[in-house]
Coordinates of N, CA and C in Angstrom, one line a residue:
M136 N -65.8 22.8 -59.5 CA -67.0 21.7 -60.5 C -67.0 20.5 -60.3
T137 N -68.1 19.9 -60.3 CA -68.4 18.3 -60.1 C -68.3 17.8 -61.4
T138 N -67.5 16.8 -61.4 CA -67.5 16.0 -62.8 C -68.3 14.6 -62.4
N139 N -69.2 14.5 -63.4 CA -70.0 13.3 -63.3 C -69.8 12.5 -64.6
S140 N -69.7 11.4 -64.4 CA -69.6 10.3 -65.9 C -70.4 8.9 -65.4
N141 N -70.8 8.5 -66.4 CA -71.6 7.3 -66.5 C -70.8 6.2 -67.7
A142 N -70.6 5.1 -67.1 CA -70.0 4.2 -68.3 C -71.0 2.7 -68.0
T143 N -71.0 2.3 -69.3 CA -71.8 0.8 -69.4 C -70.9 0.1 -70.2
G144 N -70.9 -1.1 -70.1 CA -70.3 -2.2 -70.8 C -70.8 -3.6 -71.0
H145 N -70.7 -4.3 -71.9 CA -70.9 -5.6 -71.8 C -69.9 -6.3 -72.8
S146 N -69.9 -7.6 -72.3 CA -69.0 -8.5 -73.1 C -69.4 -9.8 -73.3
D147 N -69.4 -10.5 -74.4 CA -69.5 -11.9 -74.6 C -68.2 -12.8 -75.1
I148 N -68.2 -14.0 -74.6 CA -67.0 -14.8 -74.8 C -67.5 -15.8 -75.5
Y149 N -66.8 -16.5 -76.5 CA -67.3 -17.8 -77.2 C -65.8 -18.6 -77.3
A150 N -65.9 -19.8 -77.0 CA -64.3 -20.5 -77.1 C -64.9 -21.9 -77.4
G151 N -63.9 -22.8 -78.1 CA -64.0 -24.1 -78.3 C -63.0 -24.7 -78.8
Q152 N -62.3 -25.9 -78.7 CA -61.3 -26.7 -78.7 C -61.5 -28.1 -79.4
F153 N -60.8 -28.6 -80.0 CA -60.9 -30.1 -80.7 C -59.4 -30.4 -80.5
T154 N -59.1 -31.5 -79.9 CA -57.8 -32.1 -80.1 C -57.9 -33.7 -80.0
V155 N -56.7 -34.2 -80.9 CA -56.6 -35.5 -80.9 C -55.3 -35.8 -80.7
N156 N -55.1 -36.8 -79.7 CA -53.9 -37.6 -79.2 C -53.6 -38.8 -79.7
Y157 N -52.4 -39.2 -80.1 CA -51.9 -40.4 -80.4 C -50.6 -40.7 -79.7
A158 N -50.5 -42.0 -79.3 CA -49.3 -42.3 -78.6 C -49.1 -43.8 -78.6
K159 N -48.1 -44.5 -79.2 CA -47.7 -45.5 -79.4 C -46.6 -45.8 -78.6
D160 N -45.5 -45.2 -78.6 CA -44.5 -45.6 -77.7 C -44.1 -44.3 -77.1
N161 N -42.5 -44.5 -76.5 CA -41.9 -43.3 -76.2 C -41.5 -42.2 -77.2
W162 N -41.5 -42.9 -78.4 CA -40.9 -41.8 -79.7 C -42.3 -41.4 -80.4
L163 N -43.3 -42.0 -80.3 CA -44.5 -41.5 -80.9 C -45.5 -41.3 -80.1
N164 N -45.7 -39.8 -79.6 CA -46.5 -39.3 -78.8 C -46.8 -38.1 -79.5
F165 N -48.1 -37.9 -80.1 CA -48.4 -36.5 -80.9 C -49.5 -36.1 -80.2
S166 N -49.8 -34.6 -80.6 CA -51.2 -34.2 -80.0 C -51.4 -33.1 -81.2
V167 N -52.8 -33.1 -81.9 CA -53.0 -32.2 -82.9 C -54.2 -31.6 -82.7
G168 N -54.5 -30.3 -82.9 CA -55.9 -29.7 -82.7 C -56.1 -28.3 -83.1
V169 N -57.3 -27.8 -83.0 CA -57.7 -26.7 -83.4 C -58.3 -25.8 -82.4
D170 N -58.4 -24.7 -82.2 CA -59.5 -23.9 -81.4 C -59.9 -22.7 -82.1
Y171 N -60.9 -22.1 -81.4 CA -61.6 -20.8 -81.8 C -61.9 -20.1 -80.6
N172 N -61.7 -18.6 -80.6 CA -62.1 -17.8 -79.7 C -62.6 -16.5 -80.2
Q173 N -63.7 -16.0 -79.6 CA -64.4 -14.8 -80.1 C -64.8 -14.0 -78.6
I174 N -64.3 -12.7 -78.7 CA -64.8 -11.8 -77.8 C -65.5 -10.6 -78.4
N175 N -66.4 -10.3 -78.2 CA -67.2 -9.1 -78.4 C -67.4 -8.0 -76.9
N176 N -67.1 -6.9 -77.1 CA -66.8 -6.1 -76.1 C -67.5 -4.6 -76.7
K177 N -68.8 -4.2 -76.0 CA -69.4 -2.9 -76.2 C -69.4 -2.1 -74.9
S178 N -68.7 -0.9 -75.3 CA -68.9 0.2 -74.0 C -69.1 1.6 -74.3
A179 N -69.6 2.2 -73.5 CA -70.2 3.7 -73.8 C -69.7 4.4 -72.5
L180 N -69.6 5.7 -72.7 CA -69.1 6.6 -71.6 C -69.7 8.2 -72.1
T181 N -70.2 8.4 -70.7 CA -70.9 10.0 -71.0 C -70.5 10.6 -69.9
T182 N -70.2 11.9 -69.9 CA -69.3 13.1 -69.0 C -69.8 14.1 -69.3
N183 N -69.8 15.0 -68.3 CA -70.0 16.7 -68.4 C -68.7 17.4 -68.3
A184 N -67.4 16.5 -68.5 CA -66.2 17.2 -68.3 C -65.8 17.6 -69.6
S185 N -65.1 18.8 -70.1 CA -64.8 19.3 -71.5 C -63.6 18.3 -71.8
A186 N -62.8 18.0 -70.7 CA -61.5 17.3 -71.3 C -61.8 15.7 -71.4
V187 N -63.0 15.4 -70.9 CA -63.1 13.9 -71.1 C -64.1 13.6 -72.0
P188 N -64.1 13.5 -73.3 CA -65.0 13.3 -74.4 C -65.8 12.0 -74.0
S189 N -67.0 11.9 -74.6 CA -68.0 10.9 -74.5 C -67.3 9.9 -75.4
S190 N -67.7 8.6 -75.4 CA -67.4 7.6 -76.1 C -68.5 6.4 -76.1
D191 N -68.5 5.8 -77.4 CA -69.5 4.8 -77.6 C -68.7 3.9 -78.9
Y192 N -68.4 2.5 -78.6 CA -67.6 1.8 -79.5 C -68.1 0.3 -79.0
K193 N -67.6 -0.6 -80.3 CA -67.7 -2.0 -80.1 C -66.2 -2.5 -80.7
E194 N -66.0 -3.6 -79.8 CA -64.6 -4.1 -80.3 C -64.9 -5.6 -80.3
T195 N -64.3 -6.3 -81.6 CA -64.6 -7.8 -81.7 C -63.3 -8.3 -81.9
E196 N -62.8 -9.3 -81.4 CA -61.7 -10.1 -81.6 C -62.0 -11.7 -81.9
K197 N -61.6 -12.3 -82.9 CA -61.8 -13.6 -83.3 C -60.4 -14.1 -83.8
R198 N -60.4 -15.3 -83.1 CA -58.9 -16.1 -83.2 C -59.3 -17.3 -83.8
Y199 N -58.5 -17.9 -84.9 CA -58.5 -19.2 -85.1 C -57.0 -19.6 -85.0
A200 N -56.8 -21.0 -84.7 CA -55.5 -21.6 -84.4 C -55.6 -23.2 -84.6
G201 N -54.3 -23.5 -85.1 CA -54.1 -25.1 -85.1 C -52.8 -25.3 -84.8
F202 N -52.7 -26.3 -84.2 CA -51.3 -26.8 -83.5 C -51.0 -28.3 -83.5
V203 N -49.9 -28.6 -83.5 CA -49.3 -30.1 -83.4 C -48.0 -30.1 -82.4
E204 N -47.9 -31.1 -81.8 CA -47.2 -31.3 -80.7 C -46.6 -32.6 -80.8
W205 N -45.1 -32.8 -80.5 CA -44.7 -34.0 -80.3 C -43.9 -34.1 -79.1
N206 N -44.1 -35.3 -78.4 CA -43.3 -35.7 -77.4 C -42.5 -36.7 -77.1
F207 N -41.3 -36.9 -76.8 CA -40.5 -38.0 -77.1 C -39.6 -38.4 -75.7
Q208 N -39.3 -39.4 -75.6 CA -38.3 -39.9 -74.5 C -37.4 -40.9 -74.9
A209 N -36.1 -40.9 -74.7 CA -35.3 -41.8 -74.9 C -34.0 -42.0 -74.0
G210 N -34.0 -42.9 -73.2 CA -33.1 -43.0 -72.2 C -33.1 -41.7 -71.3
N211 N -31.9 -41.1 -71.1 CA -32.0 -40.0 -70.5 C -32.4 -38.8 -70.9
L212 N -32.8 -38.7 -72.1 CA -32.8 -37.6 -73.0 C -34.8 -37.7 -73.2
A213 N -35.2 -36.4 -73.0 CA -36.7 -36.3 -73.1 C -36.9 -34.9 -73.7
G214 N -38.1 -34.8 -74.7 CA -38.0 -33.6 -75.5 C -39.4 -33.3 -76.0
N215 N -39.8 -32.0 -76.3 CA -41.1 -31.5 -76.6 C -40.9 -30.5 -78.0
V216 N -41.6 -30.8 -79.1 CA -41.3 -30.2 -80.2 C -43.0 -29.6 -80.7
G217 N -43.1 -28.5 -80.8 CA -44.6 -27.9 -81.2 C -44.5 -26.9 -81.8
V218 N -45.5 -26.5 -82.5 CA -45.9 -25.4 -83.4 C -47.3 -25.0 -83.6
R219 N -47.4 -23.8 -83.4 CA -48.9 -23.4 -83.5 C -49.1 -21.9 -84.3
Y220 N -50.2 -22.1 -85.2 CA -50.5 -21.1 -86.1 C -51.5 -20.5 -85.7
E221 N -51.8 -18.9 -85.6 CA -52.8 -18.3 -85.1 C -53.2 -17.4 -86.3
R222 N -54.5 -17.0 -86.5 CA -54.8 -15.9 -87.3 C -55.9 -15.2 -86.3
M223 N -55.8 -13.9 -86.4 CA -56.6 -13.1 -85.3 C -57.1 -11.8 -86.3
R224 N -58.5 -11.7 -86.2 CA -59.0 -10.7 -86.5 C -59.5 -9.6 -85.3
M225 N -59.2 -8.4 -85.4 CA -59.3 -7.4 -84.5 C -60.2 -6.2 -85.2
Q226 N -61.6 -6.1 -84.8 CA -62.3 -4.9 -85.2 C -62.8 -3.9 -84.4
Y227 N -62.5 -2.9 -84.6 CA -63.1 -1.4 -83.9 C -64.0 -0.6 -84.4
A228 N -65.1 -0.5 -84.0 CA -66.3 0.3 -84.5 C -66.5 1.5 -83.6
D229 N -66.2 2.6 -83.8 CA -66.5 3.9 -83.2 C -67.7 4.4 -83.6
F230 N -69.0 4.3 -82.7 CA -70.3 4.9 -83.3 C -70.3 6.3 -83.2
L231 N -69.5 7.2 -82.5 CA -69.3 8.5 -82.7 C -68.6 9.2 -83.6
N232 N -67.4 8.5 -84.1 CA -66.6 8.9 -84.9 C -66.3 7.9 -86.1
P233 N -67.1 7.5 -86.9 CA -66.5 6.1 -87.8 C -65.4 6.4 -88.5
E234 N -64.7 7.5 -88.5 CA -63.5 7.8 -89.0 C -62.3 7.0 -88.2
L235 N -62.7 6.5 -87.1 CA -61.7 5.9 -86.1 C -62.1 4.4 -86.3
N236 N -62.9 3.9 -87.1 CA -63.2 2.4 -87.2 C -61.8 1.8 -87.7
L237 N -61.7 0.6 -87.2 CA -60.4 -0.3 -87.6 C -60.8 -1.7 -88.0
D238 N -60.0 -2.2 -89.0 CA -60.3 -3.7 -89.4 C -58.9 -4.2 -89.4
R239 N -58.3 -5.2 -88.6 CA -56.9 -5.6 -88.9 C -56.7 -7.0 -88.7
D240 N -55.8 -7.8 -89.5 CA -55.5 -9.1 -89.2 C -54.1 -9.6 -88.8
F241 N -54.2 -10.5 -87.9 CA -52.5 -10.8 -87.7 C -52.5 -12.2 -87.9
D242 N -51.4 -12.7 -88.6 CA -51.1 -13.9 -88.6 C -49.8 -14.2 -88.0
N243 N -49.6 -15.2 -86.9 CA -48.4 -15.5 -86.4 C -48.2 -17.2 -86.4
V244 N -46.9 -17.6 -86.3 CA -46.6 -18.9 -86.0 C -45.6 -18.9 -84.8
F245 N -46.0 -19.6 -83.9 CA -45.4 -19.8 -82.6 C -44.7 -21.2 -82.5
P246 N -43.5 -21.4 -82.8 CA -42.8 -22.8 -82.6 C -42.1 -22.6 -81.0
S247 N -41.9 -23.8 -80.6 CA -41.6 -24.3 -79.3 C -40.8 -25.4 -79.2
V248 N -39.6 -25.6 -78.5 CA -38.7 -26.6 -78.7 C -38.1 -26.8 -76.9
S249 N -38.3 -28.2 -76.4 CA -37.7 -27.9 -75.1 C -37.0 -29.4 -75.0
L250 N -35.9 -29.5 -74.5 CA -34.9 -30.6 -74.3 C -34.6 -30.7 -72.9
S251 N -34.5 -32.1 -72.4 CA -33.9 -32.1 -70.9 C -33.0 -33.4 -70.9
Y252 N -32.0 -33.5 -70.1 CA -31.3 -34.8 -70.1 C -30.9 -34.8 -68.6
Q253 N -30.8 -36.0 -68.1 CA -30.4 -36.2 -66.7 C -29.5 -37.5 -66.6
A254 N -28.5 -37.5 -65.9 CA -27.7 -38.4 -65.6 C -27.2 -38.4 -64.1
G255 N -27.7 -39.2 -63.3 CA -27.6 -39.1 -61.9 C -27.9 -37.8 -61.6
A256 N -27.0 -37.2 -60.6 CA -27.3 -36.2 -59.8 C -27.1 -34.7 -61.0
W257 N -26.8 -35.1 -62.3 CA -26.5 -33.8 -63.0 C -27.9 -33.8 -64.0
A258 N -28.5 -32.3 -64.2 CA -29.4 -32.5 -65.2 C -29.2 -31.1 -66.1
N259 N -29.7 -31.1 -67.1 CA -29.4 -30.0 -68.1 C -31.0 -29.9 -68.8
S260 N -31.4 -28.6 -69.0 CA -32.5 -28.2 -69.9 C -32.3 -27.1 -70.8
L261 N -33.1 -27.2 -72.0 CA -32.8 -26.1 -72.9 C -34.1 -25.9 -73.6
S262 N -34.6 -24.8 -73.7 CA -35.8 -24.4 -74.4 C -36.1 -23.3 -74.9
F263 N -36.8 -23.2 -75.9 CA -37.2 -22.1 -76.8 C -38.7 -21.9 -77.0
A264 N -39.2 -20.8 -76.7 CA -40.4 -20.8 -76.9 C -41.0 -19.3 -77.3
T265 N -42.1 -19.1 -78.1 CA -42.4 -18.0 -78.6 C -44.0 -17.9 -78.0
R266 N -44.1 -16.6 -77.7 CA -45.6 -16.3 -77.0 C -46.2 -15.0 -77.3
T267 N -47.3 -14.6 -77.4 CA -48.0 -13.4 -77.4 C -48.6 -12.8 -76.3
S268 N -48.7 -11.2 -76.4 CA -49.4 -10.8 -75.1 C -50.3 -9.9 -75.7
R269 N -51.7 -9.8 -75.6 CA -52.4 -9.1 -76.3 C -52.8 -8.0 -75.5
P270 N -53.2 -6.7 -75.9 CA -53.6 -5.7 -75.2 C -55.0 -5.8 -74.7
S271 N -55.5 -5.3 -73.5 CA -56.8 -5.8 -73.0 C -57.8 -4.9 -73.6
F272 N -59.1 -5.0 -73.5 CA -60.1 -4.2 -74.2 C -60.0 -2.9 -73.2
R273 N -59.6 -2.6 -72.2 CA -59.4 -1.4 -71.7 C -58.3 -0.5 -72.1
Q274 N -57.2 -1.3 -72.4 CA -56.1 -0.6 -73.2 C -56.4 -0.3 -74.7
L275 N -57.3 -1.1 -75.1 CA -57.8 -0.6 -76.4 C -58.9 0.2 -76.7
S276 N -59.4 0.7 -75.6 CA -60.7 1.5 -75.7 C -60.1 3.0 -75.9
N277 N -61.6 3.6 -76.4 CA -61.0 5.1 -77.0 C -61.6 6.0 -76.0
S278 N -62.2 5.3 -74.9 CA -62.4 6.1 -73.6 C -61.4 7.0 -73.0
T279 N -61.9 8.1 -72.6 CA -60.8 8.8 -71.6 C -61.5 8.8 -70.2
Y280 N -60.6 8.4 -69.4 CA -61.1 8.1 -67.9 C -60.5 9.3 -66.9
Y281 N -61.4 9.9 -66.0 CA -60.9 11.0 -65.4 C -60.2 10.3 -64.0
Q282 N -58.9 10.8 -63.8 CA -58.4 10.5 -62.4 C -58.4 11.8 -61.4
N283 N -58.1 12.7 -61.9 CA -58.2 13.9 -61.3 C -58.0 15.0 -62.0
E284 N -58.1 16.1 -61.6 CA -58.0 17.4 -62.4 C -56.7 17.6 -63.3
F285 N -55.9 16.9 -62.8 CA -54.5 16.9 -63.7 C -53.9 15.8 -64.4
L286 N -54.8 14.7 -64.3 CA -54.6 13.4 -64.8 C -55.7 12.6 -65.4
Y287 N -55.5 12.2 -66.7 CA -56.5 11.5 -67.2 C -56.0 10.0 -68.0
Q288 N -56.4 9.2 -68.1 CA -56.1 7.9 -68.8 C -57.0 7.7 -69.9
Q289 N -56.1 7.3 -71.0 CA -57.0 7.0 -72.2 C -56.3 5.8 -73.1
G290 N -57.4 5.1 -73.5 CA -56.9 3.8 -74.4 C -56.3 4.1 -75.6
N291 N -55.7 3.1 -76.2 CA -55.4 3.4 -77.8 C -55.7 2.3 -78.8
P292 N -56.9 2.3 -79.5 CA -57.1 1.4 -80.4 C -56.1 1.0 -81.5
L293 N -55.1 1.6 -81.5 CA -54.1 1.1 -82.6 C -53.2 0.1 -81.8
L294 N -53.2 -0.1 -80.9 CA -52.3 -1.0 -80.3 C -52.3 -2.4 -81.0
K295 N -50.9 -3.2 -80.9 CA -50.8 -4.4 -81.7 C -50.4 -5.3 -80.6
P296 N -50.8 -6.8 -80.9 CA -50.2 -7.6 -79.9 C -48.4 -7.6 -80.0
A297 N -48.1 -7.8 -78.6 CA -46.6 -8.0 -78.4 C -46.3 -9.4 -78.6
T298 N -45.3 -9.8 -79.2 CA -44.6 -11.2 -79.6 C -43.4 -11.4 -78.9
S299 N -43.3 -12.4 -77.9 CA -42.2 -12.5 -77.4 C -41.0 -13.9 -77.6
Y300 N -40.0 -13.7 -77.7 CA -39.0 -14.9 -78.0 C -38.0 -15.2 -76.8
N301 N -38.3 -16.2 -76.3 CA -37.5 -16.8 -75.2 C -36.7 -17.9 -75.3
I302 N -35.3 -17.7 -75.0 CA -34.4 -19.1 -74.9 C -33.8 -19.4 -73.5
Q303 N -34.2 -20.4 -72.8 CA -33.6 -20.6 -71.7 C -32.8 -21.8 -71.4
W304 N -31.4 -21.8 -70.7 CA -30.7 -22.9 -70.4 C -30.6 -23.1 -68.8
G305 N -30.7 -24.2 -68.6 CA -30.5 -24.5 -67.0 C -29.5 -25.8 -66.7
T306 N -28.9 -25.7 -65.8 CA -28.0 -26.7 -65.4 C -28.2 -27.1 -63.7
S307 N -28.0 -28.3 -63.4 CA -28.0 -28.3 -61.9 C -27.6 -29.5 -61.5
Y308 N -26.6 -29.4 -60.4 CA -26.0 -30.8 -59.9 C -25.7 -30.6 -58.3
Q309 N -26.5 -31.8 -57.9 CA -27.0 -31.8 -56.4 C -27.6 -30.6 -55.8
F310 N -26.8 -29.8 -54.9 CA -27.4 -28.7 -54.3 C -27.0 -27.4 -55.1
L311 N -26.7 -27.3 -56.5 CA -26.2 -26.3 -57.2 C -26.9 -26.0 -58.4
Y312 N -27.6 -24.9 -58.6 CA -28.6 -24.9 -59.8 C -28.0 -23.4 -60.5
F313 N -27.9 -23.4 -61.9 CA -27.5 -22.1 -62.7 C -28.4 -22.0 -63.9
S314 N -29.1 -20.9 -64.3 CA -29.7 -20.9 -65.3 C -29.4 -19.4 -66.1
L315 N -29.6 -19.4 -67.6 CA -29.3 -18.3 -68.1 C -30.3 -18.0 -69.2
G316 N -30.8 -16.8 -69.3 CA -32.0 -16.8 -70.4 C -32.1 -15.4 -71.0
Y317 N -32.5 -15.4 -72.1 CA -32.4 -14.2 -73.1 C -34.0 -14.1 -73.6
T318 N -34.7 -13.0 -73.5 CA -35.9 -12.5 -74.0 C -35.9 -11.2 -74.9
R319 N -36.6 -11.4 -76.1 CA -36.6 -10.3 -77.0 C -38.0 -10.2 -77.4
T320 N -38.7 -9.0 -76.9 CA -40.2 -8.8 -77.2 C -40.1 -7.7 -78.3
K321 N -41.0 -7.9 -79.3 CA -41.2 -7.0 -80.6 C -43.0 -6.5 -80.4
D322 N -42.6 -5.3 -80.6 CA -44.0 -4.3 -80.4 C -44.3 -4.5 -78.7
Y323 N -43.4 -4.1 -78.0 CA -43.5 -4.5 -76.5 C -44.6 -3.2 -76.0
L324 N -45.6 -3.6 -75.1 CA -46.8 -2.9 -74.6 C -46.2 -2.3 -73.2
D325 N -46.5 -1.0 -73.3 CA -46.2 -0.4 -72.0 C -47.0 1.0 -71.7
D326 N -46.9 1.7 -70.6 CA -47.6 3.1 -70.6 C -46.8 4.1 -71.2
M327 N -47.5 5.2 -71.5 CA -46.8 6.4 -72.1 C -47.6 7.5 -71.5
F328 N -46.8 8.6 -71.3 CA -47.6 9.9 -70.9 C -47.3 10.8 -71.8
E329 N -48.6 11.9 -72.1 CA -48.4 12.7 -72.7 C -48.7 14.2 -72.1
N330 N -48.1 15.1 -72.3 CA -48.3 16.3 -71.4 C -48.9 17.5 -72.2
T331 N -49.9 18.0 -71.5 CA -50.5 19.1 -72.4 C -50.2 20.3 -71.7
Q332 N -51.0 21.4 -71.8 CA -50.6 22.5 -70.9 C -51.0 22.6 -69.6
E333 N -52.3 21.9 -69.6 CA -53.0 21.7 -67.9 C -52.7 20.4 -67.4
T334 N -52.7 19.4 -68.4 CA -53.3 18.0 -67.8 C -52.0 17.1 -68.3
I335 N -52.0 16.0 -67.8 CA -51.2 14.6 -68.2 C -52.1 13.8 -68.6
I336 N -51.8 12.9 -69.7 CA -52.6 11.9 -70.2 C -52.0 10.7 -70.2
S337 N -52.4 9.8 -69.4 CA -51.7 8.4 -69.5 C -52.5 7.5 -70.6
T338 N -51.4 7.2 -71.3 CA -52.2 6.1 -72.4 C -51.1 5.0 -72.5
F339 N -51.1 4.3 -73.6 CA -50.5 2.8 -73.8 C -50.0 2.8 -75.3
A340 N -48.9 2.1 -75.4 CA -48.3 2.4 -76.7 C -47.4 1.1 -77.1
N341 N -47.1 0.7 -78.6 CA -46.1 -0.4 -78.8 C -44.7 0.2 -78.8
F342 N -43.8 -0.4 -78.3 CA -42.2 0.3 -78.5 C -41.6 -1.0 -79.5
D343 N -40.9 -0.7 -80.0 CA -40.0 -1.5 -81.3 C -39.5 -2.8 -80.9
K344 N -38.7 -2.6 -79.8 CA -38.2 -4.0 -79.1 C -37.9 -3.8 -77.6
Y345 N -37.9 -4.8 -76.7 CA -37.7 -4.9 -75.4 C -36.9 -6.1 -75.3
Q346 N -35.7 -6.0 -74.4 CA -34.9 -7.1 -74.6 C -34.2 -7.1 -72.9
V347 N -34.1 -8.6 -72.5 CA -33.9 -8.7 -71.2 C -32.9 -10.1 -71.3
L348 N -32.1 -10.1 -70.4 CA -30.8 -11.0 -70.2 C -30.9 -11.2 -68.7
N349 N -31.2 -12.5 -68.1 CA -31.0 -13.0 -67.0 C -30.3 -14.3 -66.5
A350 N -29.9 -13.9 -65.4 CA -28.9 -15.4 -64.8 C -29.4 -15.3 -63.4
D351 N -29.3 -16.7 -63.0 CA -29.6 -17.0 -62.0 C -28.9 -18.3 -61.3
L352 N -28.1 -17.9 -59.9 CA -27.5 -19.1 -59.1 C -27.9 -19.3 -58.0
N353 N -28.4 -20.7 -57.7 CA -29.1 -21.0 -56.6 C -28.3 -22.0 -55.8
L354 N -28.1 -21.9 -54.4 CA -27.5 -22.9 -53.8 C -28.2 -23.4 -52.5
Q355 N -28.8 -24.7 -52.7 CA -29.6 -25.0 -51.4 C -29.2 -26.4 -51.1
Y356 N -28.7 -26.4 -49.8 CA -28.0 -27.5 -49.0 C -28.9 -27.9 -47.8
T357 N -29.3 -29.1 -47.7 CA -29.9 -29.7 -46.4 C -28.9 -30.5 -45.7

């Protein structure tokens, strides 16, 4: 049997940012700003394979954000402190099955702190950061993609953004460097496989948490 499929897609991206910087001395160095992003994605898929259903949908992502950042330096000590607030609205419209329509809002606060100290050949740094990883439109799509007669790939419109918290410490002296870090990710995004009687479906899912502890020792001498 010959499998024929036809896919079409169209995306629009809008973005803007406004930032104000104020610097008086080493202690008073601020940045304040807002930004806006909007992505519209429309896609359709038609196929003659019974295991690959047709799809027609539109996804919209709107993100509003405000941030403030403070940089300072005092002698051998330097630092950066910032916080960012984001509100994101994700809308999914399924034109073939309106029961799958989604309209979700996400509110997040992303703080960050970094400190560094250097005295002669000895240097130390400590940082904490919060980041988000959003699923791609391919991962969010409800389309089923034919790989071969035994394997299909399907998106998941229910995916949520993943949020990571990372703390990192590093120290160096002359040719010796050591670092230690820990990362915890909430709603971790990864592949998932579902077995049916005749085929395997590759899709994507959120997992409760994902943790990584890493250490690095580096010696470089010339």
